[in-house]
Amino acid sequence: MKTFGEILRKHIEQSGFNIYQYARRTGINRVNIQRYIANQRTPDPEVFAVLMEHLQLQPPEKQELETTYEISKVGKELYFQRLSVKELIESVSLIYKNEKQMETYSQTTLANSCYPFVSHRKKDTCVVSGFVNVLYLFQRELGRNALTFENPFAYLFLPPDPRHTFMDAWLVPAKPRQNDMLKITQIFPLAKVNMRPKSQSHNLHVISSILPLCLSTHFQYKAYFYYDDPLNDQNYGILYPYYAILKDCVILFSQDMKSAFLSFDPAIVQLYQIRFQKHLLHCQEIVQTTDHFLPQESGVRSFASTALFPQYHVNYAPYLADIVALQASDIPHYHFFTRQGLFNFAKYGICSGMLPFPEKAVSPEDRRALLTHLCDICKTGPPILHIINPNTFCIPENLNLNVTEETAYLLNYTEHSSWNCISIQESGIRSALADFLSFLPESPYVYTKEQTFAIIKEIVEKI
């Protein structure tokens, strides 16, 4: 990727200016422009806006210049780390797509699926080639085990890239005949921070790929990690480095996931199951999950009231405790809502923290008072209240994300009138989340203070 200075020089020249003419046109000191071009200095945001204003740029060119400008300010590693965190938060929205698709994925679909490669006599083995064929192999065996056995399980060691995990919702098996949920246990190698320049992005990529699985209500999923150097391909250069272990078979996958080896040999299956369990003893959970919302939320709030650390709360809809406590603590608490979430609160009187109890809707008078309080804070108070811009940052519905000094908590309301809560305690990932949320107020992902005030004022007037 070219540097900010190189791209700025190119666009100045393509606009027909020389440095002197461009300096006179923009009113910016010629020496400073030369330093920007030489990558010796980075312009302030106000100066950058003036530079952009006098260049005739198409949208892709504007995006390229803005991207390289952001990289010049914070460095390539931090820039892409923040993009990874944004994708991580947005990945939670896959839950809704997955859960909806699961309703249409029936046992009949599995029973009638056409798969020519595998017979199920116990000692059969086969080799499958081609990405699509490997995908169908995994689908068939995962579904067959879930529907055939009591207490079905799957032990997985697969690439973290969500495109290659084969864990899209339509691959998740239908509910087993015995009504026992499929228990999926997966192991990932995580990189220690600073092991390699891209180590943090790798770890965040892993979290992005498993969040929809951790928060699913259709099967039990747990992910574990161990520290390794997963970005060094030499560690995984063997013929079949990845695998899926089921009740009666083992599927071995090639590194590119384009070929697989299936074995029903009981000795091989038992060997892999034992080895996996031994390896699991030396791993830690990436996230801890619970479906008991209220005790967990109580712990989050009590911790937030005592920790000498800035608190960050990202809520799709407003949370009553957040609104009331906005000015009640000396510790800075930063709150990020969505415009649609605030509109929903104004219309229905339901806060994110009250979704399990819709009969306790806030009265119109109290809604108006609470939103007026938010309006006053936004107008005269410190910049601790922000509204997410949905055009640049897609916050999933009913999301609550709280980052504390030691843990990141993610709470998600499900269509079954319950909450799923996960906590992320791996230090590198938690630090990356905290960095992203501290950067969020100055980012293009939120509305300006003036826009925020106008939005809340508009909502108050509609109650």
Short mmCIF file of C-alpha atoms in Angstrom, two decimals:
data_model
loop_
_atom_site.label_atom_id
_atom_site.label_comp_id
_atom_site.label_asym_id
_atom_site.label_seq_id
_atom_site.Cartn_x
_atom_site.Cartn_y
_atom_site.Cartn_z
CA MET A 1 0.00 0.00 0.00
CA LYS A 2 1.27 3.43 -0.91
CA THR A 3 1.82 6.00 1.82
CA PHE A 4 -0.38 9.00 2.53
CA GLY A 5 2.28 11.36 1.16
CA GLU A 6 2.64 9.43 -2.10
CA ILE A 7 -1.11 9.40 -2.73
CA LEU A 8 -1.47 13.07 -1.78
CA ARG A 9 1.27 14.01 -4.26
CA LYS A 10 -0.40 11.98 -7.01
CA HIS A 11 -3.77 13.68 -6.54
CA ILE A 12 -2.24 17.15 -6.38
CA GLU A 13 -0.48 16.52 -9.69
CA GLN A 14 -3.61 15.00 -11.27
CA SER A 15 -5.60 18.08 -10.23
CA GLY A 16 -3.25 20.24 -12.32
CA PHE A 17 -1.56 22.05 -9.42
CA ASN A 18 2.08 22.37 -8.52
CA ILE A 19 2.97 22.65 -4.84
CA TYR A 20 3.02 26.47 -4.90
CA GLN A 21 -0.37 26.74 -6.60
CA TYR A 22 -1.91 24.16 -4.30
CA ALA A 23 -0.56 25.97 -1.23
CA ARG A 24 -2.09 29.28 -2.39
CA ARG A 25 -5.37 27.56 -3.23
CA THR A 26 -5.72 25.88 0.17
CA GLY A 27 -4.11 28.58 2.30
CA ILE A 28 -1.81 25.96 3.85
CA ASN A 29 1.87 26.68 4.25
CA ARG A 30 3.86 25.30 1.29
CA VAL A 31 6.57 23.87 3.56
CA ASN A 32 3.97 21.95 5.55
CA ILE A 33 2.47 20.48 2.37
CA GLN A 34 5.94 19.36 1.30
CA ARG A 35 6.39 17.70 4.69
CA TYR A 36 3.06 15.92 4.31
CA ILE A 37 4.12 14.64 0.89
CA ALA A 38 7.47 13.48 2.30
CA ASN A 39 5.64 11.72 5.18
CA GLN A 40 7.56 13.84 7.67
CA ARG A 41 4.39 15.21 9.23
CA THR A 42 0.72 14.25 9.41
CA PRO A 43 -1.86 17.05 9.05
CA ASP A 44 -4.40 17.73 11.76
CA PRO A 45 -7.96 16.64 10.92
CA GLU A 46 -9.00 20.23 10.14
CA VAL A 47 -6.06 20.68 7.78
CA PHE A 48 -6.72 17.31 6.17
CA ALA A 49 -10.32 18.37 5.49
CA VAL A 50 -9.05 21.48 3.67
CA LEU A 51 -6.58 19.40 1.65
CA MET A 52 -9.40 17.07 0.60
CA GLU A 53 -11.75 19.92 -0.25
CA HIS A 54 -9.53 21.23 -3.04
CA LEU A 55 -8.87 17.90 -4.73
CA GLN A 56 -11.22 16.54 -7.40
CA LEU A 57 -11.58 12.99 -6.05
CA GLN A 58 -13.92 10.17 -6.95
CA PRO A 59 -15.37 8.16 -4.00
CA PRO A 60 -12.81 5.31 -4.28
CA GLU A 61 -9.95 7.83 -4.44
CA LYS A 62 -11.35 9.70 -1.45
CA GLN A 63 -11.63 6.45 0.50
CA GLU A 64 -8.05 5.52 -0.36
CA LEU A 65 -6.71 8.89 0.77
CA GLU A 66 -8.73 8.77 4.01
CA THR A 67 -7.48 5.26 4.74
CA THR A 68 -3.83 6.13 4.23
CA TYR A 69 -4.33 9.29 6.31
CA GLU A 70 -5.66 7.25 9.24
CA ILE A 71 -2.77 4.81 8.88
CA SER A 72 -0.29 7.70 8.89
CA LYS A 73 -1.77 8.88 12.21
CA VAL A 74 -1.82 5.61 14.17
CA GLY A 75 0.28 3.14 12.18
CA LYS A 76 -0.77 0.24 9.99
CA GLU A 77 -0.94 -2.34 12.79
CA LEU A 78 -3.25 -0.31 15.05
CA TYR A 79 -5.40 0.79 12.12
CA PHE A 80 -6.11 -2.77 11.01
CA GLN A 81 -6.51 -3.91 14.61
CA ARG A 82 -9.33 -1.40 15.04
CA LEU A 83 -10.94 -2.59 11.82
CA SER A 84 -10.79 -6.14 13.19
CA VAL A 85 -12.54 -5.04 16.40
CA LYS A 86 -15.24 -3.32 14.36
CA GLU A 87 -15.78 -6.52 12.39
CA LEU A 88 -15.82 -8.49 15.64
CA ILE A 89 -18.67 -6.40 17.06
CA GLU A 90 -20.57 -6.46 13.79
CA SER A 91 -20.19 -10.26 13.56
CA VAL A 92 -22.67 -10.66 16.41
CA SER A 93 -25.37 -9.74 13.89
CA LEU A 94 -24.78 -13.13 12.26
CA ILE A 95 -26.64 -14.64 15.21
CA TYR A 96 -29.98 -13.47 13.86
CA LYS A 97 -29.29 -14.76 10.39
CA ASN A 98 -28.09 -18.08 11.78
CA GLU A 99 -31.00 -18.58 14.18
CA LYS A 100 -33.55 -17.78 11.48
CA GLN A 101 -31.93 -20.19 9.04
CA MET A 102 -31.84 -22.89 11.70
CA GLU A 103 -35.64 -22.85 11.90
CA THR A 104 -35.83 -23.96 8.27
CA TYR A 105 -33.10 -26.58 8.56
CA SER A 106 -35.01 -29.75 9.33
CA GLN A 107 -34.27 -33.41 9.81
CA THR A 108 -35.94 -34.01 6.46
CA THR A 109 -33.31 -31.82 4.79
CA LEU A 110 -30.58 -33.97 6.27
CA ALA A 111 -32.32 -37.25 5.49
CA ASN A 112 -32.92 -36.31 1.88
CA SER A 113 -29.57 -34.66 1.20
CA CYS A 114 -27.72 -36.20 -1.73
CA TYR A 115 -24.17 -37.15 -0.85
CA PRO A 116 -22.49 -39.75 -3.08
CA PHE A 117 -19.11 -40.10 -1.40
CA VAL A 118 -19.70 -41.82 1.95
CA SER A 119 -21.28 -45.05 3.04
CA HIS A 120 -21.52 -45.59 6.77
CA ARG A 121 -20.19 -49.05 7.34
CA LYS A 122 -17.96 -48.79 10.38
CA LYS A 123 -14.56 -49.47 8.84
CA ASP A 124 -15.00 -47.49 5.66
CA THR A 125 -12.54 -44.77 4.76
CA CYS A 126 -12.57 -42.34 1.90
CA VAL A 127 -10.75 -39.31 0.55
CA VAL A 128 -12.75 -36.32 -0.72
CA SER A 129 -11.37 -33.55 -2.93
CA GLY A 130 -12.75 -30.13 -3.71
CA PHE A 131 -13.94 -27.41 -1.34
CA VAL A 132 -17.65 -28.03 -1.93
CA ASN A 133 -17.32 -31.79 -1.52
CA VAL A 134 -15.38 -31.34 1.73
CA LEU A 135 -18.10 -29.00 2.96
CA TYR A 136 -20.82 -31.56 2.23
CA LEU A 137 -18.80 -34.28 3.92
CA PHE A 138 -18.56 -32.29 7.11
CA GLN A 139 -22.24 -31.31 6.92
CA ARG A 140 -23.39 -34.89 6.45
CA GLU A 141 -21.33 -36.40 9.25
CA LEU A 142 -22.07 -33.63 11.75
CA GLY A 143 -25.81 -33.92 11.11
CA ARG A 144 -25.80 -37.72 11.12
CA ASN A 145 -24.01 -37.86 14.49
CA ALA A 146 -26.38 -35.31 16.01
CA LEU A 147 -29.45 -37.25 14.89
CA THR A 148 -28.15 -40.75 15.63
CA PHE A 149 -26.43 -40.75 19.01
CA GLU A 150 -27.29 -39.83 22.56
CA ASN A 151 -25.22 -36.95 23.93
CA PRO A 152 -23.76 -36.08 20.51
CA PHE A 153 -20.51 -34.15 20.43
CA ALA A 154 -17.93 -32.78 18.01
CA TYR A 155 -14.29 -31.92 18.79
CA LEU A 156 -12.92 -29.46 16.24
CA PHE A 157 -9.56 -28.07 15.29
CA LEU A 158 -10.27 -25.93 12.22
CA PRO A 159 -8.93 -22.70 10.70
CA PRO A 160 -10.23 -19.53 12.38
CA ASP A 161 -11.29 -17.95 9.08
CA PRO A 162 -15.11 -18.01 9.28
CA ARG A 163 -15.32 -18.76 5.57
CA HIS A 164 -13.50 -22.02 6.19
CA THR A 165 -14.92 -23.25 9.49
CA PHE A 166 -18.01 -24.74 7.81
CA MET A 167 -20.01 -23.61 10.82
CA ASP A 168 -22.59 -21.52 8.98
CA ALA A 169 -26.07 -22.04 10.38
CA TRP A 170 -27.30 -24.28 7.59
CA LEU A 171 -24.53 -26.73 8.49
CA VAL A 172 -25.55 -26.91 12.12
CA PRO A 173 -27.53 -30.13 12.51
CA ALA A 174 -31.20 -30.32 13.34
CA LYS A 175 -32.17 -31.02 16.92
CA PRO A 176 -31.14 -34.58 17.79
CA ARG A 177 -33.75 -37.27 18.15
CA GLN A 178 -33.00 -37.58 21.88
CA ASN A 179 -33.43 -33.80 22.33
CA ASP A 180 -29.83 -33.58 23.51
CA MET A 181 -28.13 -30.49 22.10
CA LEU A 182 -25.01 -31.11 20.09
CA LYS A 183 -21.96 -30.20 22.18
CA ILE A 184 -19.23 -28.62 20.07
CA THR A 185 -15.76 -28.08 21.52
CA GLN A 186 -13.23 -26.23 19.40
CA ILE A 187 -9.56 -25.40 19.95
CA PHE A 188 -7.71 -22.46 18.40
CA PRO A 189 -4.07 -21.37 18.63
CA LEU A 190 -3.80 -17.72 19.66
CA ALA A 191 -0.70 -15.59 19.20
CA LYS A 192 0.84 -13.75 22.10
CA VAL A 193 0.60 -10.03 21.52
CA ASN A 194 3.65 -8.63 19.70
CA MET A 195 4.81 -12.10 18.68
CA ARG A 196 4.27 -10.91 15.12
CA PRO A 197 2.92 -7.63 13.69
CA LYS A 198 -0.41 -9.23 12.76
CA SER A 199 -0.81 -11.32 15.91
CA GLN A 200 -3.53 -9.17 17.45
CA SER A 201 -5.56 -9.15 14.25
CA HIS A 202 -5.33 -12.94 14.15
CA ASN A 203 -6.68 -13.23 17.69
CA LEU A 204 -9.52 -10.84 16.95
CA HIS A 205 -10.29 -12.81 13.80
CA VAL A 206 -10.71 -15.92 15.94
CA ILE A 207 -13.12 -14.13 18.26
CA SER A 208 -15.12 -12.82 15.29
CA SER A 209 -15.53 -16.32 13.91
CA ILE A 210 -16.78 -17.82 17.18
CA LEU A 211 -19.04 -15.09 18.63
CA PRO A 212 -22.13 -16.16 16.65
CA LEU A 213 -21.45 -19.74 17.73
CA CYS A 214 -20.99 -18.86 21.41
CA LEU A 215 -24.27 -16.94 21.46
CA SER A 216 -26.29 -19.48 19.51
CA THR A 217 -29.27 -21.05 21.24
CA HIS A 218 -29.39 -24.14 19.01
CA PHE A 219 -26.37 -26.04 20.27
CA GLN A 220 -23.76 -25.91 23.02
CA TYR A 221 -20.48 -24.41 21.88
CA LYS A 222 -17.23 -23.85 23.77
CA ALA A 223 -13.97 -22.53 22.36
CA TYR A 224 -10.54 -22.97 23.96
CA PHE A 225 -7.13 -21.59 23.11
CA TYR A 226 -3.44 -22.17 23.66
CA TYR A 227 -0.62 -19.79 22.81
CA ASP A 228 1.38 -20.69 19.72
CA ASP A 229 2.69 -19.03 16.58
CA PRO A 230 -0.30 -19.65 14.31
CA LEU A 231 0.90 -17.19 11.67
CA ASN A 232 3.93 -19.35 10.95
CA ASP A 233 2.72 -21.76 8.26
CA GLN A 234 5.53 -24.20 9.03
CA ASN A 235 3.66 -25.26 12.16
CA TYR A 236 0.78 -26.52 10.02
CA GLY A 237 2.55 -27.84 6.97
CA ILE A 238 1.60 -31.50 7.39
CA LEU A 239 -0.81 -33.24 5.03
CA TYR A 240 -3.94 -33.09 7.24
CA PRO A 241 -3.34 -30.54 10.00
CA TYR A 242 -7.01 -29.91 10.86
CA TYR A 243 -9.64 -32.35 12.07
CA ALA A 244 -13.17 -32.98 13.33
CA ILE A 245 -13.70 -35.81 15.83
CA LEU A 246 -17.24 -37.19 16.15
CA LYS A 247 -18.80 -40.13 18.01
CA ASP A 248 -17.90 -42.77 15.46
CA CYS A 249 -15.61 -41.14 12.91
CA VAL A 250 -12.76 -38.71 12.34
CA ILE A 251 -12.46 -36.28 9.44
CA LEU A 252 -9.00 -34.93 8.66
CA PHE A 253 -8.75 -31.71 6.62
CA SER A 254 -5.93 -30.36 4.50
CA GLN A 255 -4.49 -26.95 5.26
CA ASP A 256 -6.41 -25.31 2.38
CA MET A 257 -9.59 -27.23 3.33
CA LYS A 258 -9.84 -28.57 -0.23
CA SER A 259 -9.34 -32.22 0.62
CA ALA A 260 -10.37 -34.45 3.52
CA PHE A 261 -9.87 -37.99 4.78
CA LEU A 262 -12.71 -39.77 6.59
CA SER A 263 -12.16 -42.79 8.83
CA PHE A 264 -14.59 -44.95 10.82
CA ASP A 265 -11.80 -47.11 12.25
CA PRO A 266 -12.62 -47.36 16.01
CA ALA A 267 -8.93 -47.40 16.98
CA ILE A 268 -8.24 -44.16 15.08
CA VAL A 269 -11.39 -42.50 16.43
CA GLN A 270 -10.49 -43.44 20.01
CA LEU A 271 -6.90 -42.29 19.58
CA TYR A 272 -7.99 -38.85 18.35
CA GLN A 273 -10.60 -38.49 21.09
CA ILE A 274 -8.05 -39.27 23.82
CA ARG A 275 -5.41 -36.98 22.33
CA PHE A 276 -7.90 -34.15 22.02
CA GLN A 277 -8.99 -34.48 25.64
CA LYS A 278 -5.37 -34.44 26.82
CA HIS A 279 -4.62 -31.36 24.74
CA LEU A 280 -7.73 -29.69 26.14
CA LEU A 281 -6.30 -29.93 29.67
CA HIS A 282 -3.59 -27.44 28.67
CA CYS A 283 -6.00 -24.95 27.06
CA GLN A 284 -8.06 -22.08 28.42
CA GLU A 285 -11.54 -20.95 27.47
CA ILE A 286 -11.49 -18.05 25.02
CA VAL A 287 -14.83 -16.86 26.31
CA GLN A 288 -16.99 -17.84 29.25
CA THR A 289 -20.69 -18.12 28.52
CA THR A 290 -23.83 -18.10 30.62
CA ASP A 291 -27.55 -17.82 29.90
CA HIS A 292 -28.27 -16.38 33.35
CA PHE A 293 -28.38 -12.69 32.58
CA LEU A 294 -29.37 -11.00 35.83
CA PRO A 295 -26.64 -12.30 38.18
CA GLN A 296 -24.00 -11.65 35.55
CA GLU A 297 -25.32 -8.16 34.83
CA SER A 298 -25.34 -7.38 38.55
CA GLY A 299 -21.68 -8.31 38.68
CA VAL A 300 -20.89 -6.12 35.69
CA ARG A 301 -22.57 -3.10 37.23
CA SER A 302 -21.07 -3.57 40.71
CA PHE A 303 -17.61 -3.88 39.20
CA ALA A 304 -18.17 -0.81 37.07
CA SER A 305 -19.01 1.23 40.15
CA THR A 306 -15.72 0.44 41.89
CA ALA A 307 -13.05 0.06 39.20
CA LEU A 308 -10.75 3.04 38.69
CA PHE A 309 -10.90 2.56 34.96
CA PRO A 310 -12.95 4.24 32.21
CA GLN A 311 -16.05 2.20 31.46
CA TYR A 312 -17.35 1.75 27.93
CA HIS A 313 -20.95 0.70 27.30
CA VAL A 314 -22.23 0.00 23.80
CA ASN A 315 -25.99 -0.60 23.82
CA TYR A 316 -28.30 -0.92 20.84
CA ALA A 317 -31.14 0.43 22.97
CA PRO A 318 -30.60 2.60 26.07
CA TYR A 319 -30.05 0.91 29.39
CA LEU A 320 -31.83 2.64 32.29
CA ALA A 321 -28.93 2.30 34.70
CA ASP A 322 -26.65 3.92 32.13
CA ILE A 323 -28.95 6.90 31.67
CA VAL A 324 -29.40 7.53 35.38
CA ALA A 325 -25.69 7.10 36.16
CA LEU A 326 -24.32 9.23 33.34
CA GLN A 327 -23.32 12.00 35.75
CA ALA A 328 -23.33 10.04 38.99
CA SER A 329 -19.69 8.95 39.10
CA ASP A 330 -16.26 10.55 39.08
CA ILE A 331 -15.04 7.68 36.91
CA PRO A 332 -15.63 8.43 33.23
CA HIS A 333 -18.32 6.24 31.71
CA TYR A 334 -18.72 6.41 27.94
CA HIS A 335 -22.07 5.38 26.48
CA PHE A 336 -22.80 4.53 22.87
CA PHE A 337 -26.40 4.09 21.75
CA THR A 338 -27.96 3.68 18.32
CA ARG A 339 -30.42 6.07 16.77
CA GLN A 340 -32.93 3.30 16.08
CA GLY A 341 -32.58 1.97 19.63
CA LEU A 342 -33.42 5.39 21.05
CA PHE A 343 -36.41 5.70 18.71
CA ASN A 344 -37.63 2.28 19.83
CA PHE A 345 -37.31 3.34 23.46
CA ALA A 346 -39.25 6.54 22.78
CA LYS A 347 -42.01 4.62 20.99
CA TYR A 348 -42.37 1.53 23.17
CA GLY A 349 -40.72 2.47 26.47
CA ILE A 350 -38.55 -0.64 26.50
CA CYS A 351 -34.88 -0.35 27.48
CA SER A 352 -32.28 -2.95 26.60
CA GLY A 353 -31.97 -3.94 30.26
CA MET A 354 -35.71 -4.56 30.49
CA LEU A 355 -36.30 -6.65 27.38
CA PRO A 356 -36.97 -9.86 29.34
CA PHE A 357 -39.77 -7.99 31.15
CA PRO A 358 -41.84 -6.12 28.53
CA GLU A 359 -44.70 -5.55 30.97
CA LYS A 360 -42.47 -3.03 32.78
CA ALA A 361 -42.40 -0.53 29.92
CA VAL A 362 -41.40 2.99 30.94
CA SER A 363 -44.29 5.46 30.94
CA PRO A 364 -44.32 8.23 28.29
CA GLU A 365 -43.70 10.84 31.01
CA ASP A 366 -40.63 9.00 32.28
CA ARG A 367 -39.40 8.40 28.74
CA ARG A 368 -39.58 12.11 28.03
CA ALA A 369 -37.79 12.93 31.28
CA LEU A 370 -35.01 10.41 30.68
CA LEU A 371 -34.43 11.49 27.09
CA THR A 372 -34.52 15.16 28.09
CA HIS A 373 -31.86 14.30 30.66
CA LEU A 374 -29.78 12.76 27.86
CA CYS A 375 -30.36 15.88 25.76
CA ASP A 376 -29.11 18.15 28.54
CA ILE A 377 -26.03 16.00 29.07
CA CYS A 378 -25.28 16.02 25.36
CA LYS A 379 -25.72 19.81 25.12
CA THR A 380 -23.85 20.99 28.22
CA GLY A 381 -22.08 18.03 29.76
CA PRO A 382 -18.81 16.25 29.01
CA PRO A 383 -18.56 14.24 25.76
CA ILE A 384 -19.55 10.91 27.31
CA LEU A 385 -22.71 10.24 25.31
CA HIS A 386 -22.55 9.24 21.64
CA ILE A 387 -24.85 7.81 19.00
CA ILE A 388 -23.54 5.25 16.55
CA ASN A 389 -23.72 6.19 12.87
CA PRO A 390 -25.38 3.16 11.21
CA ASN A 391 -23.97 4.15 7.82
CA THR A 392 -20.44 3.44 9.03
CA PHE A 393 -20.87 1.04 11.98
CA CYS A 394 -23.57 -1.62 12.19
CA ILE A 395 -24.39 -2.37 15.84
CA PRO A 396 -26.48 -5.55 16.14
CA GLU A 397 -29.89 -5.22 17.74
CA ASN A 398 -30.11 -5.72 21.51
CA LEU A 399 -26.35 -5.72 21.93
CA ASN A 400 -24.77 -4.68 25.22
CA LEU A 401 -20.97 -4.50 25.30
CA ASN A 402 -19.20 -3.45 28.50
CA VAL A 403 -15.42 -3.25 28.78
CA THR A 404 -13.84 -3.04 32.22
CA GLU A 405 -10.26 -3.09 33.43
CA GLU A 406 -10.05 -6.89 33.45
CA THR A 407 -12.89 -8.24 31.32
CA ALA A 408 -15.06 -7.49 28.33
CA TYR A 409 -18.71 -8.49 28.76
CA LEU A 410 -20.99 -8.99 25.78
CA LEU A 411 -24.70 -9.47 26.45
CA ASN A 412 -27.18 -10.31 23.76
CA TYR A 413 -30.96 -10.57 24.02
CA THR A 414 -32.43 -13.54 22.13
CA GLU A 415 -35.83 -14.06 20.59
CA HIS A 416 -36.59 -16.56 23.37
CA SER A 417 -36.93 -13.78 25.99
CA SER A 418 -33.60 -14.51 27.58
CA TRP A 419 -30.10 -13.12 27.64
CA ASN A 420 -26.85 -14.72 26.61
CA CYS A 421 -23.77 -13.31 28.29
CA ILE A 422 -20.14 -13.98 27.46
CA SER A 423 -17.00 -12.61 29.05
CA ILE A 424 -13.67 -12.28 27.25
CA GLN A 425 -10.71 -12.32 29.61
CA GLU A 426 -7.75 -12.86 27.27
CA SER A 427 -5.72 -9.74 27.99
CA GLY A 428 -4.73 -8.87 24.43
CA ILE A 429 -8.28 -9.05 23.09
CA ARG A 430 -9.69 -7.07 26.02
CA SER A 431 -7.05 -4.38 25.47
CA ALA A 432 -7.91 -4.20 21.78
CA LEU A 433 -11.61 -3.74 22.62
CA ALA A 434 -10.78 -1.00 25.14
CA ASP A 435 -8.57 0.76 22.59
CA PHE A 436 -11.30 0.66 19.96
CA LEU A 437 -13.94 2.07 22.29
CA SER A 438 -11.59 4.83 23.49
CA PHE A 439 -11.01 5.73 19.82
CA LEU A 440 -14.73 5.53 18.95
CA PRO A 441 -15.76 9.06 20.09
CA GLU A 442 -13.33 10.66 17.62
CA SER A 443 -14.05 8.22 14.82
CA PRO A 444 -16.39 8.48 11.82
CA TYR A 445 -18.43 5.68 13.41
CA VAL A 446 -20.36 8.09 15.68
CA TYR A 447 -22.34 11.25 15.08
CA THR A 448 -20.86 14.59 16.11
CA LYS A 449 -21.99 16.22 19.35
CA GLU A 450 -24.23 18.61 17.42
CA GLN A 451 -25.80 15.78 15.43
CA THR A 452 -26.32 13.75 18.60
CA PHE A 453 -28.08 16.64 20.32
CA ALA A 454 -30.32 17.17 17.29
CA ILE A 455 -31.24 13.48 17.11
CA ILE A 456 -32.20 13.24 20.80
CA LYS A 457 -34.14 16.49 20.60
CA GLU A 458 -36.08 15.17 17.61
CA ILE A 459 -36.86 11.95 19.49
CA VAL A 460 -38.07 13.81 22.57
CA GLU A 461 -40.46 15.91 20.46
CA LYS A 462 -42.05 12.76 18.99
CA ILE A 463 -43.05 11.21 22.34
#
